[in-house]
Amino acid sequence: MDRQTTTYLITFAVIALFMGIRIWRSGRAQKLKVERMWIRPAILLVIIGLSIASQPPSLDPVTLAILAIVAVIGFGLGLLRGR
């Protein structure tokens, strides 16, 4: 087995383990911790901001409209999650 295949297999195994634990834990009811609800959106905002900063989109109207639509959809989904 070459090095690249080994890297892919290890990456797949780590992701599969992480997803397995998440799925296993999601089967149980958990108490909602309102004081921690800002953490996931903050992490996603940083990741999205860094990706847009590293490869800025063109400032044509279509691209700006798409970004605005995605932001509105994300806001709506966040409101639904908050309920």
XYZ file of C-alpha atoms in Angstrom:
83
model
C 0.000 0.000 0.000
C 1.369 3.392 -0.916
C 1.506 6.392 1.393
C -1.441 8.238 -0.193
C -3.779 5.252 0.183
C -2.757 4.879 3.826
C -3.477 8.560 4.433
C -6.929 8.232 2.875
C -7.724 5.136 4.935
C -6.651 6.766 8.197
C -8.679 9.883 7.369
C -11.725 7.775 6.520
C -11.360 5.771 9.743
C -11.144 8.911 11.903
C -14.179 10.475 10.194
C -16.154 7.216 10.453
C -15.306 6.940 14.163
C -16.335 10.550 14.789
C -19.602 10.138 12.860
C -20.339 6.847 14.632
C -19.958 8.468 18.040
C -22.138 11.417 16.970
C -24.887 9.131 15.644
C -24.743 6.934 18.745
C -25.025 9.953 21.053
C -27.827 11.565 19.053
C -30.124 8.653 19.886
C -30.342 9.822 23.481
C -32.276 12.866 24.632
C -30.045 15.656 25.853
C -30.842 18.799 27.749
C -30.526 21.931 25.609
C -27.799 24.229 26.875
C -28.860 27.686 25.727
C -25.638 29.308 26.913
C -23.650 27.163 24.439
C -25.816 27.675 21.363
C -23.546 30.437 20.020
C -20.477 28.188 19.672
C -21.382 26.261 16.493
C -22.497 29.355 14.529
C -19.338 31.184 15.630
C -17.115 28.335 14.400
C -18.975 28.179 11.089
C -18.738 31.960 10.701
C -14.960 31.852 11.197
C -14.553 28.985 8.712
C -16.719 30.690 6.094
C -14.986 34.028 6.655
C -11.555 32.463 6.236
C -12.580 30.632 3.072
C -14.049 33.807 1.544
C -10.962 35.792 2.576
C -8.587 33.242 1.047
C -10.460 33.157 -2.271
C -12.552 36.324 -2.503
C -15.526 36.054 -4.833
C -15.965 38.424 -7.715
C -18.162 41.359 -6.806
C -20.638 40.925 -9.630
C -24.356 41.179 -8.747
C -25.054 37.464 -9.251
C -22.398 36.389 -6.751
C -23.520 38.957 -4.191
C -27.137 37.862 -4.638
C -26.188 34.221 -4.098
C -24.235 35.101 -0.934
C -27.198 37.138 0.351
C -29.645 34.288 -0.352
C -27.389 31.784 1.417
C -27.092 34.145 4.404
C -30.888 34.474 4.641
C -31.315 30.692 4.425
C -28.694 30.205 7.132
C -30.409 32.775 9.335
C -33.738 31.001 8.880
C -32.251 27.614 9.690
C -30.622 29.097 12.775
C -33.972 30.411 13.953
C -35.521 26.987 13.447
C -32.716 25.343 15.382
C -33.146 27.860 18.189
C -36.773 26.899 18.709
